[in-house]
mmCIF file of C-alpha atoms and ligand atoms in Angstrom:
data_model
loop_
_atom_site.group_PDB
_atom_site.id
_atom_site.type_symbol
_atom_site.label_atom_id
_atom_site.label_comp_id
_atom_site.label_asym_id
_atom_site.label_seq_id
_atom_site.Cartn_x
_atom_site.Cartn_y
_atom_site.Cartn_z
ATOM 1 C CA UNK A 1 0.000 0.000 0.000
ATOM 2 C CA UNK A 2 1.431 3.415 -0.865
ATOM 3 C CA UNK A 3 2.078 6.059 1.808
ATOM 4 C CA UNK A 4 -0.725 8.453 0.850
ATOM 5 C CA UNK A 5 -3.315 5.669 0.953
ATOM 6 C CA UNK A 6 -2.034 4.596 4.393
ATOM 7 C CA UNK A 7 -2.220 8.175 5.674
ATOM 8 C CA UNK A 8 -5.750 8.584 4.343
ATOM 9 C CA UNK A 9 -6.834 5.482 6.278
ATOM 10 C CA UNK A 10 -5.049 6.648 9.443
ATOM 11 C CA UNK A 11 -6.838 9.988 9.125
ATOM 12 C CA UNK A 12 -10.271 8.404 8.952
ATOM 13 C CA UNK A 13 -9.473 5.989 11.842
ATOM 14 C CA UNK A 14 -8.413 9.005 13.919
ATOM 15 C CA UNK A 15 -11.536 10.964 12.939
ATOM 16 C CA UNK A 16 -13.806 8.127 14.101
ATOM 17 C CA UNK A 17 -12.048 8.048 17.479
ATOM 18 C CA UNK A 18 -11.725 11.773 18.136
ATOM 19 C CA UNK A 19 -14.667 13.662 16.627
ATOM 20 C CA UNK A 20 -16.868 13.286 19.705
ATOM 21 C CA UNK A 21 -14.356 14.768 22.176
ATOM 22 C CA UNK A 22 -15.498 17.888 24.027
ATOM 23 C CA UNK A 23 -12.458 18.574 26.193
ATOM 24 C CA UNK A 24 -10.228 20.282 23.626
ATOM 25 C CA UNK A 25 -8.800 17.129 22.046
ATOM 26 C CA UNK A 26 -11.281 16.952 19.192
ATOM 27 C CA UNK A 27 -10.396 16.269 15.585
ATOM 28 C CA UNK A 28 -9.710 19.985 15.050
ATOM 29 C CA UNK A 29 -6.786 19.631 17.511
ATOM 30 C CA UNK A 30 -5.572 16.555 15.628
ATOM 31 C CA UNK A 31 -5.756 18.360 12.295
ATOM 32 C CA UNK A 32 -3.737 21.296 13.601
ATOM 33 C CA UNK A 33 -1.112 18.937 15.047
ATOM 34 C CA UNK A 34 -0.863 17.138 11.685
ATOM 35 C CA UNK A 35 -0.606 20.438 9.788
ATOM 36 C CA UNK A 36 2.048 21.812 12.149
ATOM 37 C CA UNK A 37 3.978 18.493 12.035
ATOM 38 C CA UNK A 38 3.952 18.772 8.245
ATOM 39 C CA UNK A 39 5.323 22.298 8.524
ATOM 40 C CA UNK A 40 8.072 21.276 10.979
ATOM 41 C CA UNK A 41 8.977 18.328 8.731
ATOM 42 C CA UNK A 42 10.197 20.766 6.055
ATOM 43 C CA UNK A 43 13.213 21.669 8.191
ATOM 44 C CA UNK A 44 13.896 18.190 9.606
ATOM 45 C CA UNK A 45 15.123 15.034 7.984
ATOM 46 C CA UNK A 46 12.455 12.750 9.439
ATOM 47 C CA UNK A 47 10.227 9.957 8.132
ATOM 48 C CA UNK A 48 6.947 11.452 6.873
ATOM 49 C CA UNK A 49 4.733 8.373 7.288
ATOM 50 C CA UNK A 50 5.862 7.765 10.887
ATOM 51 C CA UNK A 51 5.568 11.454 11.822
ATOM 52 C CA UNK A 52 2.117 12.067 10.369
ATOM 53 C CA UNK A 53 0.693 8.720 11.548
ATOM 54 C CA UNK A 54 1.897 9.455 15.077
ATOM 55 C CA UNK A 55 0.365 12.946 14.817
ATOM 56 C CA UNK A 56 -3.026 11.478 13.833
ATOM 57 C CA UNK A 57 -2.915 8.805 16.548
ATOM 58 C CA UNK A 58 -1.221 10.639 19.428
ATOM 59 C CA UNK A 59 -4.286 11.290 21.599
ATOM 60 C CA UNK A 60 -6.317 8.131 20.980
ATOM 61 C CA UNK A 61 -4.897 5.808 23.653
ATOM 62 C CA UNK A 62 -4.631 8.432 26.384
ATOM 63 C CA UNK A 63 -5.735 7.517 29.888
ATOM 64 C CA UNK A 64 -7.400 10.899 30.376
ATOM 65 C CA UNK A 65 -9.623 10.390 27.354
ATOM 66 C CA UNK A 66 -10.487 6.687 27.324
ATOM 67 C CA UNK A 67 -11.278 4.417 30.252
ATOM 68 C CA UNK A 68 -9.413 1.450 28.823
ATOM 69 C CA UNK A 69 -6.271 2.724 27.149
ATOM 70 C CA UNK A 70 -4.729 -0.736 26.765
ATOM 71 C CA UNK A 71 -7.553 -1.895 24.539
ATOM 72 C CA UNK A 72 -7.390 1.418 22.635
ATOM 73 C CA UNK A 73 -3.677 0.726 22.149
ATOM 74 C CA UNK A 74 -4.361 -2.818 20.932
ATOM 75 C CA UNK A 75 -6.958 -1.509 18.483
ATOM 76 C CA UNK A 76 -4.416 0.910 17.012
ATOM 77 C CA UNK A 77 -1.910 -1.897 16.487
ATOM 78 C CA UNK A 78 -4.494 -4.117 14.776
ATOM 79 C CA UNK A 79 -5.489 -1.218 12.565
ATOM 80 C CA UNK A 80 -1.883 -0.458 11.549
ATOM 81 C CA UNK A 81 -1.196 -4.131 10.757
ATOM 82 C CA UNK A 82 -4.244 -4.228 8.484
ATOM 83 C CA UNK A 83 -2.912 -1.202 6.674
ATOM 84 C CA UNK A 84 0.448 -2.698 5.766
ATOM 85 C CA UNK A 85 2.588 -0.939 8.384
ATOM 86 C CA UNK A 86 5.662 -3.050 9.199
ATOM 87 C CA UNK A 87 6.356 -4.236 12.759
ATOM 88 C CA UNK A 88 9.220 -1.775 12.954
ATOM 89 C CA UNK A 89 6.989 1.142 11.884
ATOM 90 C CA UNK A 90 4.299 0.069 14.374
ATOM 91 C CA UNK A 91 6.868 -0.095 17.186
ATOM 92 C CA UNK A 92 8.099 3.411 16.359
ATOM 93 C CA UNK A 93 4.618 4.929 16.125
ATOM 94 C CA UNK A 94 3.371 3.372 19.371
ATOM 95 C CA UNK A 95 6.552 4.332 21.227
ATOM 96 C CA UNK A 96 5.994 7.938 20.148
ATOM 97 C CA UNK A 97 2.284 8.084 20.975
ATOM 98 C CA UNK A 98 2.857 6.483 24.386
ATOM 99 C CA UNK A 99 5.630 8.824 25.440
ATOM 100 C CA UNK A 100 4.697 12.155 23.958
ATOM 101 C CA UNK A 101 2.576 13.826 26.537
ATOM 102 C CA UNK A 102 3.412 16.491 29.059
ATOM 103 C CA UNK A 103 1.795 14.533 31.867
ATOM 104 C CA UNK A 104 3.808 11.353 31.102
ATOM 105 C CA UNK A 105 7.011 13.301 31.504
ATOM 106 C CA UNK A 106 6.023 14.486 34.981
ATOM 107 C CA UNK A 107 6.537 11.088 36.589
ATOM 108 C CA UNK A 108 9.376 9.708 34.516
ATOM 109 C CA UNK A 109 12.729 10.970 33.453
ATOM 110 C CA UNK A 110 12.436 12.855 30.190
ATOM 111 C CA UNK A 111 12.352 10.204 27.498
ATOM 112 C CA UNK A 112 14.453 10.569 24.430
ATOM 113 C CA UNK A 113 12.012 10.495 21.551
ATOM 114 C CA UNK A 114 13.130 9.806 17.964
ATOM 115 C CA UNK A 115 13.109 12.875 15.687
ATOM 116 C CA UNK A 116 9.628 11.992 14.396
ATOM 117 C CA UNK A 117 8.359 12.045 17.999
ATOM 118 C CA UNK A 118 10.124 15.317 18.744
ATOM 119 C CA UNK A 119 8.292 16.896 15.821
ATOM 120 C CA UNK A 120 4.845 15.661 16.889
ATOM 121 C CA UNK A 121 5.568 16.646 20.500
ATOM 122 C CA UNK A 122 6.441 20.177 19.380
ATOM 123 C CA UNK A 123 3.311 20.394 17.214
ATOM 124 C CA UNK A 124 1.142 19.128 20.106
ATOM 125 C CA UNK A 125 2.725 21.590 22.539
ATOM 126 C CA UNK A 126 2.422 24.527 20.139
ATOM 127 C CA UNK A 127 -1.313 23.816 20.037
ATOM 128 C CA UNK A 128 -1.472 24.295 23.826
ATOM 129 C CA UNK A 129 -0.075 27.859 23.714
ATOM 130 C CA UNK A 130 -0.966 31.178 22.084
ATOM 131 C CA UNK A 131 -4.541 32.189 21.243
ATOM 132 C CA UNK A 132 -5.629 28.599 20.587
ATOM 133 C CA UNK A 133 -3.936 27.543 23.822
ATOM 134 C CA UNK A 134 -5.902 30.139 25.776
ATOM 135 C CA UNK A 135 -9.189 28.886 24.335
ATOM 136 C CA UNK A 136 -8.273 25.242 24.955
ATOM 137 C CA UNK A 137 -7.355 25.897 28.587
ATOM 138 C CA UNK A 138 -10.677 27.658 29.163
ATOM 139 C CA UNK A 139 -12.577 24.933 27.320
ATOM 140 C CA UNK A 140 -10.837 22.147 29.299
ATOM 141 C CA UNK A 141 -11.256 24.057 32.568
ATOM 142 C CA UNK A 142 -14.977 24.502 31.880
ATOM 143 C CA UNK A 143 -15.413 20.828 30.974
ATOM 144 C CA UNK A 144 -13.756 19.902 34.304
ATOM 145 C CA UNK A 145 -15.587 22.501 36.417
ATOM 146 C CA UNK A 146 -12.405 24.377 37.338
ATOM 147 C CA UNK A 147 -12.653 27.815 38.865
ATOM 148 C CA UNK A 148 -11.645 30.621 36.529
ATOM 149 C CA UNK A 149 -9.294 32.269 39.012
ATOM 150 C CA UNK A 150 -8.736 32.467 42.748
ATOM 151 C CA UNK A 151 -5.772 34.522 43.956
ATOM 152 C CA UNK A 152 -5.655 32.481 47.178
ATOM 153 C CA UNK A 153 -4.742 29.341 45.179
ATOM 154 C CA UNK A 154 -1.033 29.503 44.438
ATOM 155 C CA UNK A 155 0.250 27.840 41.262
ATOM 156 C CA UNK A 156 1.824 24.482 42.054
ATOM 157 C CA UNK A 157 5.530 24.247 41.310
ATOM 158 C CA UNK A 158 6.430 20.590 40.989
ATOM 159 C CA UNK A 159 3.705 18.029 40.385
ATOM 160 C CA UNK A 160 3.389 14.297 39.915
ATOM 161 C CA UNK A 161 1.031 13.133 37.187
ATOM 162 C CA UNK A 162 -1.677 12.435 39.782
ATOM 163 C CA UNK A 163 -1.349 15.889 41.267
ATOM 164 C CA UNK A 164 -1.477 17.395 37.769
ATOM 165 C CA UNK A 165 -4.786 15.607 37.148
ATOM 166 C CA UNK A 166 -6.199 16.583 40.569
ATOM 167 C CA UNK A 167 -8.305 19.598 39.733
ATOM 168 C CA UNK A 168 -9.805 20.268 43.168
ATOM 169 C CA UNK A 169 -7.554 23.273 43.709
ATOM 170 C CA UNK A 170 -6.901 24.103 40.095
ATOM 171 C CA UNK A 171 -7.875 27.303 38.342
ATOM 172 C CA UNK A 172 -7.743 28.061 34.643
ATOM 173 C CA UNK A 173 -5.357 30.961 35.249
ATOM 174 C CA UNK A 174 -3.003 28.830 37.371
ATOM 175 C CA UNK A 175 -2.742 26.328 34.528
ATOM 176 C CA UNK A 176 -0.831 28.983 32.578
ATOM 177 C CA UNK A 177 1.798 29.242 35.342
ATOM 178 C CA UNK A 178 1.921 25.496 36.012
ATOM 179 C CA UNK A 179 2.304 24.463 32.389
ATOM 180 C CA UNK A 180 1.564 26.730 29.467
ATOM 181 C CA UNK A 181 4.165 29.462 30.052
ATOM 182 C CA UNK A 182 6.856 26.796 30.505
ATOM 183 C CA UNK A 183 6.234 25.121 27.158
ATOM 184 C CA UNK A 184 8.420 27.447 25.077
ATOM 185 C CA UNK A 185 11.523 26.213 26.921
ATOM 186 C CA UNK A 186 10.625 22.558 26.442
ATOM 187 C CA UNK A 187 10.422 22.572 22.644
ATOM 188 C CA UNK A 188 12.762 20.432 20.558
ATOM 189 C CA UNK A 189 13.066 22.018 17.117
ATOM 190 C CA UNK A 190 14.340 25.463 16.095
ATOM 191 C CA UNK A 191 11.252 26.155 13.975
ATOM 192 C CA UNK A 192 8.905 25.417 16.877
ATOM 193 C CA UNK A 193 10.947 27.623 19.223
ATOM 194 C CA UNK A 194 10.569 30.534 16.818
ATOM 195 C CA UNK A 195 6.813 30.034 16.462
ATOM 196 C CA UNK A 196 6.467 29.847 20.254
ATOM 197 C CA UNK A 197 7.886 33.344 20.807
ATOM 198 C CA UNK A 198 4.843 35.175 19.459
ATOM 199 C CA UNK A 199 2.453 32.757 21.161
ATOM 200 C CA UNK A 200 4.194 33.366 24.492
ATOM 201 C CA UNK A 201 3.639 37.112 24.109
ATOM 202 C CA UNK A 202 -0.046 36.512 23.325
ATOM 203 C CA UNK A 203 -0.449 34.573 26.602
ATOM 204 C CA UNK A 204 1.543 37.071 28.684
ATOM 205 C CA UNK A 205 -0.505 39.951 27.354
ATOM 206 C CA UNK A 206 -3.738 38.017 27.992
ATOM 207 C CA UNK A 207 -2.712 37.348 31.621
ATOM 208 C CA UNK A 208 -1.717 40.957 32.197
ATOM 209 C CA UNK A 209 -5.035 42.234 30.853
ATOM 210 C CA UNK A 210 -6.961 39.580 32.771
ATOM 211 C CA UNK A 211 -5.438 40.644 36.102
ATOM 212 C CA UNK A 212 -5.943 44.321 35.365
ATOM 213 C CA UNK A 213 -9.615 43.707 34.665
ATOM 214 C CA UNK A 214 -9.959 41.358 37.667
ATOM 215 C CA UNK A 215 -8.720 44.117 39.950
ATOM 216 C CA UNK A 216 -10.869 46.669 38.089
ATOM 217 C CA UNK A 217 -7.793 48.772 37.515
ATOM 218 C CA UNK A 218 -9.291 50.234 34.336
HETATM 219 P P1 LIG B 301 -1.000 16.039 27.415
HETATM 220 O O1 LIG B 301 -1.939 15.187 26.619
HETATM 221 O O2 LIG B 301 0.167 16.561 26.639
HETATM 222 O O3 LIG B 301 -0.610 15.474 28.756
HETATM 223 P P2 LIG B 301 -2.810 17.777 28.645
HETATM 224 O O4 LIG B 301 -3.893 16.816 28.828
HETATM 225 O O5 LIG B 301 -2.047 18.259 29.807
HETATM 226 O O6 LIG B 301 -1.782 17.336 27.580
HETATM 227 O O7 LIG B 301 -3.397 19.011 27.932
HETATM 228 C C1 LIG B 301 -4.287 18.977 26.852
HETATM 229 C C2 LIG B 301 -4.968 20.334 26.736
HETATM 230 O O8 LIG B 301 -5.775 20.563 27.884
HETATM 231 C C3 LIG B 301 -3.956 21.472 26.703
HETATM 232 O O9 LIG B 301 -4.366 22.483 25.835
HETATM 233 C C4 LIG B 301 -3.912 21.903 28.132
HETATM 234 O O10 LIG B 301 -3.492 23.215 28.310
HETATM 235 C C5 LIG B 301 -5.322 21.704 28.599
HETATM 236 N N1 LIG B 301 -5.326 21.421 30.048
HETATM 237 C C6 LIG B 301 -4.766 20.371 30.685
HETATM 238 N N2 LIG B 301 -4.921 20.468 32.036
HETATM 239 C C7 LIG B 301 -5.604 21.613 32.234
HETATM 240 C C8 LIG B 301 -6.077 22.292 33.388
HETATM 241 N N3 LIG B 301 -5.891 21.818 34.607
HETATM 242 N N4 LIG B 301 -6.743 23.451 33.221
HETATM 243 C C9 LIG B 301 -6.947 23.974 31.981
HETATM 244 N N5 LIG B 301 -6.537 23.382 30.851
HETATM 245 C C10 LIG B 301 -5.868 22.231 30.956
HETATM 246 NI NI1 LIG B 302 -2.714 16.333 21.619
#
């Protein structure tokens, strides 16, 4: 099977799994991650099929989105086998999708992803910052009944994965200090680092205006 046919099938498999999501990981997020991965690929000497397949599949077997992530993982492998991916390609793609996320890296040492994984990780992280990042944080916070802001809750500095997922003392604004503002220094590729600069300014300006308005300074 040729690459474009394989990618078309991966896209529609991903669509079926993701289109119902209402926590900010819908298919629109997937499409932006694929598009950004494609853009980053231009400057990197990475395998296109592995990169874009991992981009399409990166959020499907995530324990925050599905109750049984092992069976979601098994379903992905069966699907890839049916679509003529080799065992080696399947191993690479599943290694990337299992080790990409911000929350995974809270509990473990930072894993060394292959270049294809570094690209998808950058694309996924870029989608969590800037104007889109602001909307996604608010959308996720609303879906999880977080408070908007409470100055008596201090942002948490170092968190385990369980603490990160414990939202009882979380606010949408604190999420920026706990994660989103730190993303620009965690990116892998030069291109992503450049793109992140403007998005960082967008978030900083949003937070400054938010606090001004909160305190009714103007
Ligand atoms: P990952 O899948 O990389 O671990 P997350 O689940 O942490 O990513 O984040 C997915 C999206 O949800 C991001 O846009 C992120 O900012 C947002 N998000 C995650 N946790 C929170 C939170 N506590 N409050 C607001 N938004 C959040
Ligand atoms: Ni994602």
